[in-house]
mmCIF file of C-alpha atoms in Angstrom:
data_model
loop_
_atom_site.group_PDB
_atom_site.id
_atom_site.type_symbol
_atom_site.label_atom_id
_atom_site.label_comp_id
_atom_site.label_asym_id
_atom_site.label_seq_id
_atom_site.Cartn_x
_atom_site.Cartn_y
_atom_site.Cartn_z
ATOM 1 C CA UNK A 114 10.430 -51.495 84.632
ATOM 2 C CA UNK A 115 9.811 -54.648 83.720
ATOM 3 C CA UNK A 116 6.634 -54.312 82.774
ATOM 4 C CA UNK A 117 7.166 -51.977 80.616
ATOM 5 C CA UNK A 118 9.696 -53.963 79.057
ATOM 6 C CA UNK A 119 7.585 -56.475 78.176
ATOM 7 C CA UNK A 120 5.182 -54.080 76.874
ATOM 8 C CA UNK A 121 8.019 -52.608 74.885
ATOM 9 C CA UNK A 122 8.486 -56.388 73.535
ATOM 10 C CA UNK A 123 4.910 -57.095 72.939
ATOM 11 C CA UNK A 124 4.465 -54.498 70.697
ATOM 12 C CA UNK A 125 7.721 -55.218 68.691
ATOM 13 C CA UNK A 126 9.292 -52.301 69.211
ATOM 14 C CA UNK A 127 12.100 -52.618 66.435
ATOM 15 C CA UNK A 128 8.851 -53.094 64.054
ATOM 16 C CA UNK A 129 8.811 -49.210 63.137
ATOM 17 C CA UNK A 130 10.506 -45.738 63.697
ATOM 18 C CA UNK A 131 7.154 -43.994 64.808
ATOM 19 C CA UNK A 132 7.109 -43.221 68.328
ATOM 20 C CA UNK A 133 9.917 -41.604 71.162
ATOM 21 C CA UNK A 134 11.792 -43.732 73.808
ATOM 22 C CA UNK A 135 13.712 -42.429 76.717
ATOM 23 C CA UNK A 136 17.695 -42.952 77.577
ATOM 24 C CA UNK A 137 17.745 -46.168 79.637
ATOM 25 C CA UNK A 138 14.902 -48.112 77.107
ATOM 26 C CA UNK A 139 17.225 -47.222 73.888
ATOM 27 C CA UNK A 140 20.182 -48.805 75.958
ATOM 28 C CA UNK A 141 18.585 -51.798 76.744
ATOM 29 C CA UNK A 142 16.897 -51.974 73.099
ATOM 30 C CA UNK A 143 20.386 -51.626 71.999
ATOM 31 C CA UNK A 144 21.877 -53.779 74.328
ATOM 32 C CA UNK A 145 19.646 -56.563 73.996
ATOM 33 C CA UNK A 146 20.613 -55.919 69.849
ATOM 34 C CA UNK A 147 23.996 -56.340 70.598
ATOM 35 C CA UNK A 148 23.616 -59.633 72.756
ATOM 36 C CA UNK A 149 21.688 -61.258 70.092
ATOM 37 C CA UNK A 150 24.336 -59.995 67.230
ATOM 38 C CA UNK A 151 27.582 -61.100 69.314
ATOM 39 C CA UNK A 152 26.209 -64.725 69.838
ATOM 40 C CA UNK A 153 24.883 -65.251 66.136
ATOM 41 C CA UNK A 154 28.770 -63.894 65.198
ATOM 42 C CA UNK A 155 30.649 -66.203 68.182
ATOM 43 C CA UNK A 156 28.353 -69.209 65.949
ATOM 44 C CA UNK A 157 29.989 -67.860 62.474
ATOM 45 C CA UNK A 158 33.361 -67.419 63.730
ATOM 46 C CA UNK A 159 33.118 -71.156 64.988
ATOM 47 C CA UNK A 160 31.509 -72.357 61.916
ATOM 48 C CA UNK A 161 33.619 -70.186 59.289
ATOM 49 C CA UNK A 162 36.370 -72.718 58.766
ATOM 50 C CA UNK A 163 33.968 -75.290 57.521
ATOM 51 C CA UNK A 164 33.164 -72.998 54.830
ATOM 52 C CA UNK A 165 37.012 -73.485 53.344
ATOM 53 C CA UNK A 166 37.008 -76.395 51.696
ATOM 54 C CA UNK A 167 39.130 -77.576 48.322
ATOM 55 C CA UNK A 168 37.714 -79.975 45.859
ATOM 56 C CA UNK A 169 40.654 -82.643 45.303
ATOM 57 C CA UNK A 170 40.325 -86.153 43.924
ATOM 58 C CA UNK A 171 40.260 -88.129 47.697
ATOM 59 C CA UNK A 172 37.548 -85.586 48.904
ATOM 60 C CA UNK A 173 33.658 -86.551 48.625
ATOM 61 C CA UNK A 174 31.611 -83.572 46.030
ATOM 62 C CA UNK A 175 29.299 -83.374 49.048
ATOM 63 C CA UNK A 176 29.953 -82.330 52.614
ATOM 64 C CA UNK A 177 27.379 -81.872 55.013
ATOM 65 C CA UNK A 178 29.707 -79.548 56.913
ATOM 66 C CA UNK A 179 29.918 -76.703 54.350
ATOM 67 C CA UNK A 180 26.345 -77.147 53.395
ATOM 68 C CA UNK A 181 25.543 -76.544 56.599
ATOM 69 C CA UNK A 182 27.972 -74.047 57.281
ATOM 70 C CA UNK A 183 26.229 -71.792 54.446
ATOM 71 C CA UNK A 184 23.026 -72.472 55.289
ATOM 72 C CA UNK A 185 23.821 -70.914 58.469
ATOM 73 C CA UNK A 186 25.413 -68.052 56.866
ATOM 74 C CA UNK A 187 22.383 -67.257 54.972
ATOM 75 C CA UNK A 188 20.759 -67.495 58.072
ATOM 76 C CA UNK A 189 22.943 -65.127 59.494
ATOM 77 C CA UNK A 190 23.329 -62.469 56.716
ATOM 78 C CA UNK A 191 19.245 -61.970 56.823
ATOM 79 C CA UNK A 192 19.925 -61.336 60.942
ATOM 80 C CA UNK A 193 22.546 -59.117 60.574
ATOM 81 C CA UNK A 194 20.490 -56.915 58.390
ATOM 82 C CA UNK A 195 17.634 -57.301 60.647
ATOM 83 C CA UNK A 196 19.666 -56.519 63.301
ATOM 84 C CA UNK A 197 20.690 -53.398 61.424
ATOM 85 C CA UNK A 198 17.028 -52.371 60.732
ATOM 86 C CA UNK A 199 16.039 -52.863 64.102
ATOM 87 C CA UNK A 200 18.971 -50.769 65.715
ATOM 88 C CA UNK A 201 17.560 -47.786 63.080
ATOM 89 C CA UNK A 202 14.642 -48.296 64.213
ATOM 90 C CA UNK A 203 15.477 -47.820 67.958
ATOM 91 C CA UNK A 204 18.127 -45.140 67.039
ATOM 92 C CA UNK A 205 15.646 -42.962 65.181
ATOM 93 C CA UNK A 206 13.017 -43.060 68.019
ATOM 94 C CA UNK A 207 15.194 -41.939 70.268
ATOM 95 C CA UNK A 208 16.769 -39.420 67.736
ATOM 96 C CA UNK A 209 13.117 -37.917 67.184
ATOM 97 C CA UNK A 210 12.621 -37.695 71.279
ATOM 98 C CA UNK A 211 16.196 -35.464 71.251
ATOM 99 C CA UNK A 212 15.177 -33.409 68.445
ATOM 100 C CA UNK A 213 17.941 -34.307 66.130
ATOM 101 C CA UNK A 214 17.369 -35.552 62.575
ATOM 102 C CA UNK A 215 16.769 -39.348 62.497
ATOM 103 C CA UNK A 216 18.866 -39.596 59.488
ATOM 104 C CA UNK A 217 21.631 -39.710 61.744
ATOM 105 C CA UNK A 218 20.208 -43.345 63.256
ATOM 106 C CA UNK A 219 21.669 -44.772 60.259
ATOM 107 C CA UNK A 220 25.471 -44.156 60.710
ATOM 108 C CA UNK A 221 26.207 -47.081 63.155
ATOM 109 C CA UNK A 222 24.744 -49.835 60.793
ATOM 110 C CA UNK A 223 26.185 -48.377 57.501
ATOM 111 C CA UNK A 224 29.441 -47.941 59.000
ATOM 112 C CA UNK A 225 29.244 -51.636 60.178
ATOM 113 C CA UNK A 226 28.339 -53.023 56.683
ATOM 114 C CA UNK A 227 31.572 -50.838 55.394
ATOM 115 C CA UNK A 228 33.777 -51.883 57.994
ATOM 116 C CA UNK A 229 32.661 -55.828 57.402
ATOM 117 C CA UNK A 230 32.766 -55.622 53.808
ATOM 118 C CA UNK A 231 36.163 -53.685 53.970
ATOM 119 C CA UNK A 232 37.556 -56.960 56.043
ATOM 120 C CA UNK A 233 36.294 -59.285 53.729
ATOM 121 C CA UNK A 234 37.702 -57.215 50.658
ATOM 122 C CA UNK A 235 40.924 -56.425 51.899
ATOM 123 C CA UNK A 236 42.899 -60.069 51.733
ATOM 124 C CA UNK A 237 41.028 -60.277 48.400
ATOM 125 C CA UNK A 238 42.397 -57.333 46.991
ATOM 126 C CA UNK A 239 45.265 -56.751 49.069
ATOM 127 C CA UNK A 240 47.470 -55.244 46.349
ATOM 128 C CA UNK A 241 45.501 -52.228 45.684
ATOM 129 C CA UNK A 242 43.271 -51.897 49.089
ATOM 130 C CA UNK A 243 45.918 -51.481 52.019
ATOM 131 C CA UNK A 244 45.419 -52.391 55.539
ATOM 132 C CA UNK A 245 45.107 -48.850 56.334
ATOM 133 C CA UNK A 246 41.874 -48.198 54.611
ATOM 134 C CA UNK A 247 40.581 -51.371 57.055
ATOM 135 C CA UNK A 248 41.761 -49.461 60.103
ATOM 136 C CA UNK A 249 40.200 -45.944 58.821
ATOM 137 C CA UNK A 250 36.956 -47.909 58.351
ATOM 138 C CA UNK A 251 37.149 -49.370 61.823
ATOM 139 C CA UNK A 252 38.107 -46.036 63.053
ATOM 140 C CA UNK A 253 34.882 -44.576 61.655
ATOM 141 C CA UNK A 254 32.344 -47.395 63.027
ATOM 142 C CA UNK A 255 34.516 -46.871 66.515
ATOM 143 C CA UNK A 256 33.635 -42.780 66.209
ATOM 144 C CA UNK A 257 29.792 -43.830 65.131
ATOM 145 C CA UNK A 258 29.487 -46.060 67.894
ATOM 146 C CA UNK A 259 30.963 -43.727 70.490
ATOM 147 C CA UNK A 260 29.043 -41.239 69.280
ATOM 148 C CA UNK A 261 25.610 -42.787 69.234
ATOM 149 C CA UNK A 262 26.117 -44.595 72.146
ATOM 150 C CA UNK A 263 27.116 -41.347 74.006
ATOM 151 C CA UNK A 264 24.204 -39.106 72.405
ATOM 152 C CA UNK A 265 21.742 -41.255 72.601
ATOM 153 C CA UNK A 266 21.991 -43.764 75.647
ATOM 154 C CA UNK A 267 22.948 -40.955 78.241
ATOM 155 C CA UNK A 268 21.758 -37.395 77.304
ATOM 156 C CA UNK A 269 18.635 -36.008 78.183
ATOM 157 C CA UNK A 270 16.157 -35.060 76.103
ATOM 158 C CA UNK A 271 16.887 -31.298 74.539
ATOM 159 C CA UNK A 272 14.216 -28.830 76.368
ATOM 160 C CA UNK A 273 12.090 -27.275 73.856
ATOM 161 C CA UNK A 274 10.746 -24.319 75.928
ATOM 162 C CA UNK A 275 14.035 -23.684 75.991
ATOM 163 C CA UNK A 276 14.187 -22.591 72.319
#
């Protein structure tokens, strides 16, 4: 197992959609997506207050903090979207191996960007976008996630002498 892990690794296997992959590689693909993603976000969420800051007469015009603190977030935006590209990637290889369009590898990470940029919006706007729409969002990356994680990570793949 392994070994063909590392194989899997070698070969970048986020690098394209071409190709099938069986239950237990797209979970550990995934999962190994999801470890990366949680630790880059547990380094935002510990860096994010740095990147509030007021200009006021007693403070300096430069702060190495916030600079830093947006560097990282640049940083951070370009892994989230690979991150995103990579988990199509895996999805739709393991899509193509059930026989189900690979489309439908996409509807994890787009439901992720709308969720994310529905929390950012929301305090913004909060007069016209209620909290609601935030927790419909959420609801809809929770039913994405559910459902990929279900269809793809634990069912076989579809027989097609069965056809």
């Amino acid at each position: 197992m392994a070994a063909a892990w590392s194989a899997f690794i070698r070969r970048f296997g986020f690098r394209t959609d071409q190709g099938l992959l069986d239950a237990r590689t797209w979970r550990e693909g995934a999962g190994l997506l999801a470890v990366i993603f949680a630790f880059l976000t547990t380094i935002w969420l510990s860096l994010e207050p740095n990147a509030h800051r007021h200009l006021s007469p007693s403070s300096g015009l430069f702060d190495w903090k916030t600079f830093l603190t947006f560097v990282y977030l640049l940083f951070y935006a370009f892994a989230v979207l690979f991150i995103g590209i990579s988990f199509y990637n895996l999805s739709a290889k393991r899509l193509r191996a059930r026989q189900l369009p690979t489309g439908l590898a996409g509807a994890v990470p787009l439901a992720a960007l709308f969720s994310g940029s529905a929390h950012w919006l929301q305090p913004r706007v909060a007069e016209v976008l209620s909290g609601w729409y935030v927790v419909g969002i959420d609801s809809l990356l929770v039913g994405a996630i559910v459902w990929t994680a279900l269809e793809l990570g634990f069912r076989e793949p579809l027989d097609v002498e069965a056809k």
